[in-house]
Coordinates of C-alpha atoms and ligand atoms in Angstrom, one line a residue:
M3 CA 13.8 -13.5 -11.3
R4 CA 12.6 -14.5 -8.4
L5 CA 16.2 -15.0 -7.4
E6 CA 15.7 -16.3 -3.5
R7 CA 12.7 -18.4 -4.6
E8 CA 15.1 -20.5 -7.5
L9 CA 18.1 -20.6 -4.8
S10 CA 15.4 -21.8 -2.3
D11 CA 14.7 -24.5 -4.5
L12 CA 17.8 -25.0 -5.6
A13 CA 19.3 -25.4 -1.8
E14 CA 16.0 -27.7 -1.1
A15 CA 16.8 -30.0 -3.9
A16 CA 20.8 -29.9 -2.7
I17 CA 19.7 -30.9 0.6
E18 CA 17.2 -33.6 -0.4
K19 CA 19.5 -35.1 -2.9
A20 CA 22.9 -35.2 -0.2
L21 CA 21.0 -36.1 2.6
D22 CA 18.0 -38.5 1.0
V23 CA 15.3 -36.6 3.2
D24 CA 12.1 -35.9 1.8
D25 CA 10.5 -31.8 1.7
A26 CA 13.7 -30.2 3.0
S27 CA 13.1 -26.4 3.7
A28 CA 16.1 -24.5 2.9
L29 CA 15.8 -21.7 5.3
L30 CA 17.8 -19.4 3.2
R31 CA 18.4 -15.8 3.6
P32 CA 20.5 -13.0 2.0
T33 CA 23.7 -12.3 4.2
Q34 CA 23.7 -9.3 6.1
D35 CA 27.3 -8.7 4.9
R36 CA 28.9 -9.5 1.9
K37 CA 31.5 -10.8 3.6
H38 CA 30.2 -14.3 3.7
G39 CA 28.6 -14.4 0.3
D40 CA 25.5 -13.5 -1.1
Y41 CA 23.2 -15.7 0.4
Q42 CA 22.6 -18.2 3.6
I43 CA 21.0 -21.2 4.1
N44 CA 20.1 -22.2 7.6
G45 CA 18.2 -25.5 6.4
C46 CA 21.4 -28.1 8.2
M47 CA 21.0 -27.3 11.3
A48 CA 17.3 -28.2 12.0
L49 CA 17.6 -31.5 10.0
A50 CA 20.6 -32.7 12.5
K51 CA 18.4 -32.7 15.3
K52 CA 15.6 -35.1 13.3
L53 CA 18.8 -37.3 11.6
K54 CA 21.4 -37.5 14.8
K55 CA 24.1 -36.0 12.9
P56 CA 26.5 -33.3 13.3
P57 CA 25.3 -30.3 11.9
R58 CA 28.4 -29.3 9.7
E59 CA 28.9 -32.8 8.4
L60 CA 25.2 -32.8 7.0
A61 CA 26.4 -29.2 6.1
T62 CA 29.2 -30.5 3.8
A63 CA 27.7 -33.0 2.1
V64 CA 24.8 -30.9 0.6
A65 CA 27.4 -27.7 -0.2
E66 CA 29.7 -30.3 -1.9
V67 CA 26.2 -30.7 -4.1
L68 CA 25.4 -27.0 -4.4
A69 CA 29.1 -26.4 -5.3
G70 CA 28.3 -28.9 -9.2
E71 CA 25.5 -25.8 -9.6
A72 CA 26.2 -23.2 -12.9
A73 CA 24.7 -20.6 -10.5
I74 CA 27.1 -21.2 -7.9
E75 CA 30.5 -20.0 -7.5
K76 CA 31.2 -21.1 -3.9
A77 CA 29.4 -23.0 -1.4
E78 CA 31.0 -22.7 2.3
V79 CA 30.5 -24.1 5.3
A80 CA 30.7 -21.5 8.3
G81 CA 29.7 -21.7 12.2
P82 CA 27.8 -24.5 13.8
G83 CA 26.7 -25.0 10.1
F84 CA 25.2 -22.7 7.9
I85 CA 26.1 -22.6 4.3
N86 CA 27.3 -19.3 2.3
L87 CA 26.6 -19.4 -1.0
T88 CA 28.1 -16.7 -3.5
L89 CA 26.5 -16.7 -6.7
E90 CA 28.8 -17.3 -10.2
P91 CA 29.0 -13.8 -11.5
T92 CA 28.4 -14.8 -15.1
W93 CA 25.5 -16.6 -13.9
L94 CA 23.9 -13.8 -12.6
T95 CA 24.7 -11.2 -15.2
G96 CA 23.5 -13.6 -17.7
R97 CA 19.7 -13.6 -15.5
L98 CA 20.0 -10.0 -14.7
Q99 CA 19.9 -9.0 -18.5
A100 CA 17.5 -10.9 -19.1
D101 CA 15.1 -9.4 -16.6
L102 CA 17.1 -6.3 -19.0
K103 CA 15.2 -7.2 -22.0
S104 CA 11.5 -8.1 -20.0
A105 CA 9.1 -5.6 -19.8
R106 CA 8.2 -6.8 -17.0
L107 CA 11.8 -5.9 -15.5
G108 CA 11.6 -10.7 -15.2
V109 CA 8.8 -10.3 -12.7
P110 CA 6.9 -13.8 -12.9
S111 CA 2.9 -13.3 -12.4
V112 CA 0.8 -15.8 -10.4
R113 CA -2.5 -17.1 -10.9
A114 CA -4.9 -13.9 -11.2
K115 CA -7.5 -13.9 -8.4
R116 CA -10.1 -11.1 -8.8
T117 CA -9.2 -9.1 -5.5
V118 CA -11.5 -5.9 -4.7
I119 CA -9.4 -3.3 -2.8
D120 CA -11.8 -0.9 -0.7
Y121 CA -9.7 1.8 0.4
S122 CA -9.9 5.8 0.9
S123 CA -13.2 5.8 1.5
P124 CA -13.7 8.6 3.4
N125 CA -16.8 10.0 5.4
I126 CA -18.7 12.4 2.6
A127 CA -19.7 16.3 2.8
K128 CA -16.2 17.0 5.0
Q129 CA -13.0 18.3 3.7
M130 CA -10.4 14.9 3.7
H131 CA -8.1 15.3 6.5
V132 CA -4.1 13.7 6.8
G133 CA -6.3 10.6 8.7
H134 CA -7.3 10.2 4.4
L135 CA -4.0 10.1 3.5
R136 CA -3.0 7.1 4.3
S137 CA -5.7 4.9 3.4
T138 CA -5.8 6.4 0.4
V139 CA -1.9 6.4 -0.8
I140 CA -1.5 2.8 1.2
G141 CA -4.4 1.6 -0.7
D142 CA -3.1 3.1 -4.3
A143 CA 0.5 1.3 -3.8
I144 CA -1.5 -2.1 -3.0
A145 CA -3.8 -2.0 -6.3
R146 CA -0.9 -1.4 -8.1
I147 CA 1.9 -3.6 -6.6
L148 CA -1.5 -6.7 -7.0
R149 CA -1.9 -5.5 -10.6
F150 CA 1.5 -6.0 -11.5
V151 CA 2.1 -9.3 -10.6
G152 CA -1.3 -9.9 -12.0
H153 CA -4.0 -10.2 -9.6
D154 CA -7.3 -8.8 -11.4
V155 CA -7.8 -5.7 -9.3
I156 CA -11.0 -3.8 -8.5
A157 CA -10.3 -0.7 -6.5
D158 CA -13.7 0.3 -4.8
N159 CA -14.0 4.0 -2.7
H160 CA -16.4 2.8 -0.2
L161 CA -17.6 6.2 0.5
G162 CA -19.1 6.6 3.3
D163 CA -22.4 8.5 2.0
W164 CA -25.3 7.0 3.9
G165 CA -26.2 7.5 7.8
T166 CA -27.0 9.8 10.3
Q167 CA -25.3 12.6 9.5
Y168 CA -27.8 13.2 6.3
G169 CA -30.7 13.9 8.4
L170 CA -29.0 16.6 9.9
L171 CA -27.6 18.4 7.2
I172 CA -31.2 18.3 6.0
V173 CA -32.7 20.1 9.1
G174 CA -29.3 22.3 9.0
M175 CA -29.5 23.4 5.5
N176 CA -33.1 24.0 5.6
E177 CA -32.3 26.4 9.0
W178 CA -29.2 28.0 7.7
G179 CA -28.6 26.9 4.8
D180 CA -26.8 29.1 2.3
E181 CA -27.4 29.0 -1.2
S182 CA -25.0 30.5 -2.8
A183 CA -21.7 29.4 -0.5
L184 CA -22.9 26.1 -1.3
D185 CA -22.9 26.7 -5.0
E186 CA -19.1 28.3 -4.3
K187 CA -17.5 26.5 -1.5
P188 CA -19.6 24.0 -0.3
L189 CA -17.4 21.8 1.4
D190 CA -17.0 24.4 3.7
E191 CA -20.9 25.6 3.5
L192 CA -21.7 21.8 4.3
E193 CA -19.1 21.4 7.3
R194 CA -20.1 24.9 9.0
V195 CA -23.6 23.6 8.7
Y196 CA -23.5 20.2 10.0
K197 CA -21.7 22.0 13.0
L198 CA -24.4 24.2 13.5
A199 CA -26.9 21.3 13.4
S200 CA -24.8 18.5 15.2
A201 CA -24.7 21.3 18.4
R202 CA -28.2 21.7 18.0
A203 CA -29.7 18.4 18.3
K204 CA -27.0 17.6 21.3
E205 CA -29.7 20.2 23.2
D206 CA -32.8 20.3 21.4
E207 CA -34.8 17.0 21.3
A208 CA -37.2 18.4 19.0
F209 CA -34.6 19.0 16.6
A210 CA -32.6 16.0 16.9
D211 CA -36.5 14.3 16.3
A212 CA -36.9 16.5 13.0
A213 CA -33.5 15.5 11.9
R214 CA -34.1 11.9 12.5
Q215 CA -37.3 12.4 10.3
E216 CA -35.6 13.7 7.2
L217 CA -33.2 11.0 7.5
A218 CA -35.8 8.0 7.6
K219 CA -38.0 10.7 4.6
L220 CA -34.0 10.6 3.1
Q221 CA -34.2 6.5 3.3
A222 CA -37.8 6.1 2.2
G223 CA -36.8 7.7 -1.1
D224 CA -38.6 11.1 -0.2
E225 CA -37.9 12.9 -3.6
T226 CA -36.9 16.7 -2.1
N227 CA -34.5 15.0 0.5
R228 CA -33.2 12.5 -2.3
A229 CA -32.4 15.6 -4.6
M230 CA -30.3 17.7 -1.6
W231 CA -28.8 14.3 -0.8
K232 CA -27.5 14.3 -4.3
R233 CA -26.3 17.4 -4.1
F234 CA -23.9 16.6 -0.8
V235 CA -22.5 14.2 -2.5
A236 CA -21.7 15.8 -6.0
A237 CA -20.1 18.2 -3.9
T238 CA -18.1 16.9 -2.3
R239 CA -17.7 14.1 -5.0
A240 CA -16.0 17.2 -7.3
T241 CA -13.7 18.0 -4.1
L242 CA -12.4 14.6 -3.6
D243 CA -12.3 14.4 -7.9
V244 CA -9.3 17.2 -7.8
M245 CA -7.4 16.0 -4.7
Y246 CA -7.3 12.8 -6.2
A247 CA -6.5 14.1 -9.8
R248 CA -3.3 15.4 -8.1
L249 CA -2.6 12.6 -6.4
D250 CA -2.9 10.4 -9.0
V251 CA -4.8 7.5 -7.6
H252 CA -7.8 6.1 -9.3
F253 CA -10.9 4.1 -8.5
D254 CA -12.7 1.4 -10.9
E255 CA -16.2 1.3 -8.8
W256 CA -17.4 4.1 -6.2
L257 CA -19.8 2.1 -4.3
G258 CA -20.5 4.1 -1.3
E259 CA -22.8 3.0 1.7
S260 CA -25.9 4.5 -0.2
A261 CA -25.6 1.5 -2.5
Y262 CA -26.2 -1.5 -0.3
H263 CA -29.1 0.5 1.4
D264 CA -31.9 -1.9 -0.1
M265 CA -30.1 -5.2 0.6
L266 CA -30.1 -4.3 4.1
P267 CA -33.2 -5.6 6.2
G268 CA -32.5 -8.8 3.3
V269 CA -29.3 -9.4 5.4
V270 CA -30.6 -9.1 8.8
D271 CA -33.8 -11.4 8.7
E272 CA -31.0 -13.8 6.7
L273 CA -28.9 -13.7 10.4
L274 CA -31.8 -14.0 12.4
D275 CA -33.7 -16.7 9.7
R276 CA -30.6 -18.6 10.2
G277 CA -30.0 -18.1 14.0
I278 CA -26.8 -16.2 13.5
A279 CA -27.9 -13.2 15.4
R280 CA -30.8 -12.9 17.5
I281 CA -32.5 -9.8 19.7
D282 CA -30.9 -8.5 22.2
D283 CA -32.9 -5.3 24.5
G284 CA -34.5 -4.8 21.1
A285 CA -31.9 -4.6 19.0
V286 CA -30.7 -7.4 16.3
C287 CA -27.1 -8.2 17.5
V288 CA -24.7 -10.8 16.4
F289 CA -22.8 -12.4 19.3
F290 CA -19.7 -14.1 19.1
H291 CA -18.8 -15.8 22.7
D292 CA -21.8 -18.1 22.2
Q293 CA -22.1 -18.6 19.1
D294 CA -22.6 -21.9 17.2
D295 CA -19.0 -22.8 15.4
P296 CA -18.6 -26.0 14.0
A297 CA -16.7 -24.8 10.9
G298 CA -14.4 -22.8 13.4
V299 CA -14.4 -19.5 12.4
I300 CA -14.5 -16.8 15.3
P301 CA -11.2 -16.4 16.2
K302 CA -10.3 -17.2 19.5
K303 CA -9.9 -13.3 20.4
L304 CA -13.4 -12.4 19.3
R305 CA -14.6 -15.5 20.8
K306 CA -13.4 -14.0 24.3
S307 CA -15.1 -10.6 23.4
E308 CA -18.9 -10.1 24.9
A309 CA -18.9 -7.3 22.2
P310 CA -21.5 -8.2 19.8
L311 CA -21.8 -6.9 15.6
I312 CA -25.2 -4.7 15.7
V313 CA -26.7 -4.9 12.4
R314 CA -30.0 -3.0 13.7
K315 CA -30.7 -0.8 16.8
R316 CA -34.2 -0.6 18.9
D317 CA -34.8 2.3 16.7
G318 CA -34.9 0.2 13.7
A319 CA -31.3 2.1 11.8
Y320 CA -29.0 -0.3 10.2
L321 CA -25.2 0.3 11.2
Y322 CA -21.8 0.2 9.4
G323 CA -21.1 -3.4 9.7
T324 CA -24.9 -3.9 8.2
T325 CA -23.5 -2.3 5.1
D326 CA -20.4 -4.1 5.1
I327 CA -22.4 -7.4 5.5
A328 CA -24.3 -6.8 3.0
T329 CA -21.1 -5.4 1.0
V330 CA -19.2 -8.4 1.2
K331 CA -22.3 -10.4 -0.4
Y332 CA -22.6 -8.1 -3.7
R333 CA -18.8 -8.2 -3.5
K334 CA -19.2 -12.0 -3.2
E335 CA -22.3 -12.7 -5.6
S336 CA -22.4 -10.1 -8.0
M337 CA -18.7 -9.4 -8.1
N338 CA -17.3 -12.6 -8.7
A339 CA -14.4 -11.5 -6.2
D340 CA -12.3 -14.1 -4.8
A341 CA -10.3 -11.3 -2.2
S342 CA -11.7 -8.7 -0.5
L343 CA -9.0 -6.3 1.2
Y344 CA -10.0 -3.6 3.5
V345 CA -7.0 -0.3 3.9
V346 CA -8.7 0.6 7.3
D347 CA -7.2 2.3 10.3
Q348 CA -6.0 -0.3 12.6
R349 CA -8.4 0.9 15.4
Q350 CA -11.6 -0.5 13.1
A351 CA -9.1 -4.2 13.7
Q352 CA -12.5 -5.8 15.9
H353 CA -14.9 -4.3 13.6
F354 CA -14.0 -6.2 10.8
S355 CA -13.0 -8.9 12.9
Q356 CA -16.8 -9.2 13.6
V357 CA -17.7 -8.5 10.0
F358 CA -15.4 -11.4 8.5
A359 CA -16.7 -14.1 11.4
T360 CA -20.1 -13.1 10.4
A361 CA -19.9 -13.5 7.1
R362 CA -18.0 -16.8 6.7
L363 CA -20.6 -17.5 9.4
L364 CA -23.3 -17.2 6.3
G365 CA -20.8 -19.4 4.5
I366 CA -19.7 -16.6 2.2
E367 CA -16.1 -18.0 1.4
M368 CA -13.3 -15.3 0.2
E369 CA -9.8 -14.0 1.4
F370 CA -10.7 -11.2 3.9
E371 CA -8.0 -9.3 5.0
H372 CA -8.4 -6.5 7.0
I373 CA -4.7 -4.0 6.0
G374 CA -4.7 -2.1 8.8
F375 CA -2.1 1.1 9.8
G376 CA -1.2 3.2 12.4
T377 CA -1.5 7.0 12.9
I378 CA 0.3 9.9 11.2
L379 CA 1.5 11.6 14.4
G380 CA 2.8 15.3 15.2
D381 CA 5.9 16.5 17.0
D382 CA 4.3 16.0 20.1
G383 CA 3.7 12.4 19.7
T384 CA -0.5 12.8 19.7
P385 CA -2.0 13.0 16.2
L386 CA -1.0 15.2 13.5
R387 CA -3.0 18.6 14.0
T388 CA -3.1 22.5 13.2
R389 CA -1.9 24.5 16.2
D390 CA -5.2 25.6 16.9
G391 CA -6.5 21.4 17.3
S392 CA -8.0 20.8 14.3
P393 CA -7.2 18.1 11.9
I394 CA -5.0 19.4 9.2
R395 CA -6.9 19.3 5.3
L396 CA -5.2 17.1 2.8
K397 CA -5.2 19.6 0.6
S398 CA -3.1 22.0 3.2
L399 CA -0.7 19.6 3.5
L400 CA -0.1 18.5 0.1
D401 CA 0.2 22.4 -0.7
E402 CA 3.0 23.0 1.7
A403 CA 4.5 19.9 0.1
E404 CA 4.8 21.2 -2.8
A405 CA 6.1 24.4 -1.4
G406 CA 8.9 22.8 0.2
A407 CA 9.7 21.5 -2.8
R408 CA 9.7 24.1 -4.9
A409 CA 12.0 26.0 -2.4
K410 CA 13.9 23.0 -2.8
I411 CA 14.5 22.6 -6.1
E412 CA 15.0 26.9 -6.3
E413 CA 17.9 26.2 -4.1
G414 CA 19.1 23.2 -6.0
R415 CA 19.2 25.2 -9.8
Q416 CA 20.9 27.8 -7.7
S417 CA 24.1 25.9 -6.2
G418 CA 24.3 24.1 -9.9
R419 CA 23.3 21.1 -8.5
L420 CA 19.6 20.5 -10.6
R421 CA 19.5 21.4 -13.9
I422 CA 15.2 21.7 -14.2
A423 CA 14.7 24.0 -17.5
D424 CA 11.8 26.5 -16.1
E425 CA 9.5 25.2 -18.7
D426 CA 9.5 22.1 -16.4
L427 CA 9.0 23.4 -12.6
D428 CA 5.7 22.9 -12.6
E429 CA 5.4 19.4 -13.6
A430 CA 8.8 18.8 -11.2
V431 CA 7.2 20.4 -8.6
A432 CA 4.5 18.2 -8.1
T433 CA 6.1 15.0 -8.9
I434 CA 8.5 16.2 -6.0
G435 CA 6.5 17.7 -3.7
I436 CA 3.6 14.6 -4.1
G437 CA 5.8 11.9 -4.3
A438 CA 7.7 12.9 -1.0
V439 CA 4.5 12.8 1.1
K440 CA 3.7 9.6 -0.3
Y441 CA 7.4 8.0 0.1
A442 CA 7.7 9.2 3.7
D443 CA 3.7 7.4 4.2
L444 CA 4.9 4.1 2.4
A445 CA 8.1 3.4 3.8
Q446 CA 7.0 2.4 7.0
N447 CA 5.7 -0.3 8.1
R448 CA 1.5 0.5 8.3
A449 CA 1.5 -1.7 11.1
T450 CA 3.1 1.7 13.1
D451 CA 2.3 4.4 13.7
Y452 CA 5.2 7.6 12.2
T453 CA 5.9 10.7 13.2
F454 CA 5.9 13.4 10.4
D455 CA 9.2 14.7 9.4
F456 CA 8.8 17.8 6.9
E457 CA 12.5 18.1 6.8
K458 CA 13.3 14.2 6.2
M459 CA 10.4 13.9 3.8
I460 CA 12.2 16.0 1.5
S461 CA 15.3 15.0 1.1
F462 CA 17.5 14.7 -1.8
S463 CA 19.8 12.7 -0.3
G464 CA 18.4 10.1 2.7
D465 CA 16.1 7.7 2.4
A466 CA 13.3 9.9 0.7
A467 CA 11.4 10.3 -2.6
P468 CA 13.4 13.0 -4.1
Y469 CA 16.6 10.9 -3.5
L470 CA 15.3 8.1 -5.5
Q471 CA 14.0 10.4 -7.8
Y472 CA 17.2 12.1 -8.5
Q473 CA 19.6 9.0 -8.8
Y474 CA 16.5 7.9 -11.7
A475 CA 17.5 11.4 -13.3
R476 CA 21.0 10.7 -13.3
C477 CA 20.7 7.2 -14.8
R478 CA 19.2 8.7 -17.7
S479 CA 22.1 12.0 -17.8
I480 CA 24.3 9.0 -18.2
F481 CA 22.7 7.7 -21.5
R482 CA 22.6 10.8 -22.7
K483 CA 26.6 12.4 -21.9
A484 CA 27.2 8.4 -23.5
E485 CA 25.0 9.2 -26.1
V486 CA 23.2 5.8 -26.1
D487 CA 19.9 5.0 -26.8
F488 CA 17.9 4.5 -23.3
D489 CA 15.0 2.7 -24.7
G490 CA 15.5 -0.9 -25.9
F491 CA 19.3 -1.1 -24.8
A492 CA 19.9 -4.9 -23.3
E493 CA 23.7 -6.0 -23.2
R494 CA 24.8 -8.4 -20.2
P495 CA 26.0 -6.4 -17.5
V496 CA 29.2 -6.9 -15.8
A497 CA 29.9 -8.4 -11.5
E498 CA 33.5 -8.3 -11.6
H499 CA 34.1 -5.2 -9.3
E500 CA 33.4 -5.3 -5.6
L501 CA 30.8 -2.3 -6.5
E502 CA 29.3 -4.0 -9.5
R503 CA 28.7 -7.4 -7.4
E504 CA 26.7 -4.8 -4.5
L505 CA 25.1 -3.3 -7.3
A506 CA 24.0 -7.0 -9.2
Q507 CA 23.1 -8.7 -6.2
Q508 CA 21.1 -5.9 -5.1
L509 CA 19.1 -5.7 -8.7
A510 CA 18.8 -9.4 -8.8
R511 CA 16.4 -8.8 -5.6
F512 CA 13.7 -6.8 -6.9
G513 CA 11.3 -9.9 -8.4
D514 CA 11.4 -11.4 -4.8
V515 CA 10.7 -8.0 -2.7
V516 CA 7.8 -7.5 -5.2
H517 CA 6.3 -10.4 -4.4
R518 CA 6.9 -10.1 -0.8
A519 CA 4.8 -7.1 -1.0
A520 CA 2.0 -8.6 -3.1
D521 CA 1.8 -11.4 -0.5
T522 CA 2.2 -9.6 2.6
Y523 CA 0.6 -5.5 1.7
L524 CA 3.7 -4.4 2.9
P525 CA 4.7 -1.3 0.3
H526 CA 7.2 -0.6 2.8
V527 CA 10.0 -3.5 1.9
I528 CA 9.6 -1.9 -1.6
C529 CA 10.8 1.2 -0.2
E530 CA 13.6 -0.7 1.6
H531 CA 14.5 -2.3 -2.0
L532 CA 14.9 1.3 -3.8
F533 CA 16.3 2.7 -0.9
R534 CA 19.2 0.2 -0.9
L535 CA 19.3 -0.1 -4.7
A536 CA 20.0 3.9 -4.8
Q537 CA 22.8 3.8 -2.3
A538 CA 24.4 0.4 -4.3
F539 CA 24.1 2.7 -7.7
S540 CA 25.8 5.9 -5.9
R541 CA 28.5 3.9 -4.5
F542 CA 29.2 2.0 -7.7
Y543 CA 28.9 5.2 -9.6
T544 CA 31.5 7.0 -7.9
E545 CA 34.5 4.1 -8.2
C546 CA 33.5 2.7 -11.3
P547 CA 33.6 5.2 -14.2
V548 CA 31.0 4.2 -17.2
I549 CA 32.0 7.1 -19.3
D550 CA 36.0 7.1 -19.4
K551 CA 38.0 9.7 -21.2
E552 CA 40.5 7.2 -22.7
S553 CA 38.3 3.8 -23.4
G554 CA 34.7 5.8 -23.8
V555 CA 31.5 4.1 -23.4
S556 CA 31.0 0.6 -21.2
E557 CA 28.6 -1.1 -21.7
P558 CA 28.5 -3.7 -19.3
R559 CA 28.1 -1.0 -16.7
L560 CA 25.8 1.0 -18.9
A561 CA 23.7 -2.1 -18.3
L562 CA 23.6 -1.9 -14.9
V563 CA 22.9 2.2 -15.0
A564 CA 19.6 0.8 -17.4
L565 CA 18.3 -1.8 -15.0
T566 CA 18.7 0.3 -11.7
A567 CA 16.8 3.5 -13.4
R568 CA 14.2 0.8 -15.0
Q569 CA 13.9 -0.3 -11.5
L570 CA 13.8 2.5 -10.0
K571 CA 11.3 3.8 -12.1
T572 CA 8.9 0.1 -12.0
G573 CA 9.2 0.5 -8.1
L574 CA 8.7 4.0 -8.0
G575 CA 5.5 3.3 -10.2
L576 CA 4.5 0.5 -7.9
L577 CA 3.9 3.2 -4.8
G578 CA 2.4 5.5 -6.9
I579 CA 5.7 7.7 -7.4
G580 CA 6.2 9.7 -10.7
T581 CA 9.9 10.1 -12.2
L582 CA 11.7 12.9 -14.2
E583 CA 13.9 12.5 -17.0
R584 CA 15.6 15.4 -15.9
M585 CA 16.8 17.0 -12.7
Ligands
LIG620 N1 -16.1 5.2 5.9 C1 -14.9 4.7 6.9 C2 -14.2 6.0 7.9 O1 -14.2 6.5 7.1 C3 -14.7 3.8 6.1 C4 -14.8 2.6 5.6 C5 -13.9 1.5 4.8 N2 -14.3 0.5 4.4 C6 -15.2 -0.3 4.6 N3 -16.3 -0.9 4.1 N4 -15.8 -0.5 5.9 O2 -13.8 5.2 8.4

């Protein structure tokens, strides 16, 4: 169900009926404190000014209408003119039962939009570093969430596989390349050679020139260079595949920058022909401050800046932005996309603002969104790095997380708190270790920087994946103890005891939460829900016996356990995090 939306509609209808107004807004929100009921309506205050009547008087009239609704147990006027709503428990449990019976847990779907999500998108011939973690994990979660609500999602890995670095790599490999190293540890070898080549190019003009020539040859289709480049791509791809498999991250398309190469001259010509770009000091640039913009597609901030989007350099080279314009055209014209989303570091905000504005100037109608994110910081408040100052490899981060998970699991097994069988150990280590890394990242509002905290990440008791996974396994173990089949169990839950009510109320929010995450591209709202749910479940379970020595199994309480388990599993699944049936 989408309870908040339903209640909001109900409240708006009540306001319109009681006060004889049109288009009322209820301004409904969950109460902070359950003492004040479940939801609060603030809409009467705004209307009081308009209708020139005391807000409490208006609220009283609206509350009277609401009190007659089947969903509402109590509607009480409070403070200067709020209405506090308490849900009718049997109405609520009937709705929860319907959620439990539904394969989608009662989450309604939306009208599908064909949505391309561009995420991960690392530059090839390099190892993946922690910097790539956020785009990969956040992008994957958003792809899963959007698919779940019903969108037609195309996950696209826009690899940085086409640029000046390949000229350097080609001359570098010719000069210093070690064939057997390239076979055995291709990325290490490519990184080694790249470092040498880029250092040399800085002090040796002839070398830099040779690199530019090799790049031009590559781009013109020279066979030898093309074969070398393909080898770089294949080597990177093999390494990436291992990493993505470990992370359980998948793409529908791998349309890297190279895929758009042939489109670039046409893009530049079109921009020039249509007067959107002009030549400035030999370079082709789109300026925004003095652009003709009758449709008003240039955001104010961009209009104020003098910085152009350069689409062709003086030497004829195309740039990152040129490719992005071509990509937008392709997504519109060939993929028929309604939306193009980019999960990329916040520091590229200006680039995307320029690309979107240029696309709009070209008349491309699509929804564009730069889904930006902040930086992962170390203890000292600067971007997370190894002790010697180099970026941390994603692989070592994941290895470390798994080692941490293994140690914690061993500890838990020794103390008897965790019951993971030997044969399940490796799967548990991966599920818990990788899940911990993902959750730690997703639980933050993506727009902010966050400090990497290893201990918190791997916690079985705080706001962390292992805790949620543990609560899920606990639910499953209750079913085993009760000797009731979990799949297909769909009794009606109960919401009489205060802690049953608290849990039921939390369970009722799932549909709203998933839709909010989908609308705002903010996975952390799902994390918040799951953490509160797990806490409410824990409190309920300590006070309200599900299996009683004398009276046996309480099926209505078991139904609360079942829905909790389903939401935890589905919710973690939307974040790309796995669960274990036994822990
Ligand atoms: N390869 C780029 C980088 O590593 C990210 C690409 C993002 N996607 C895009 N369409 N620009 O910074």
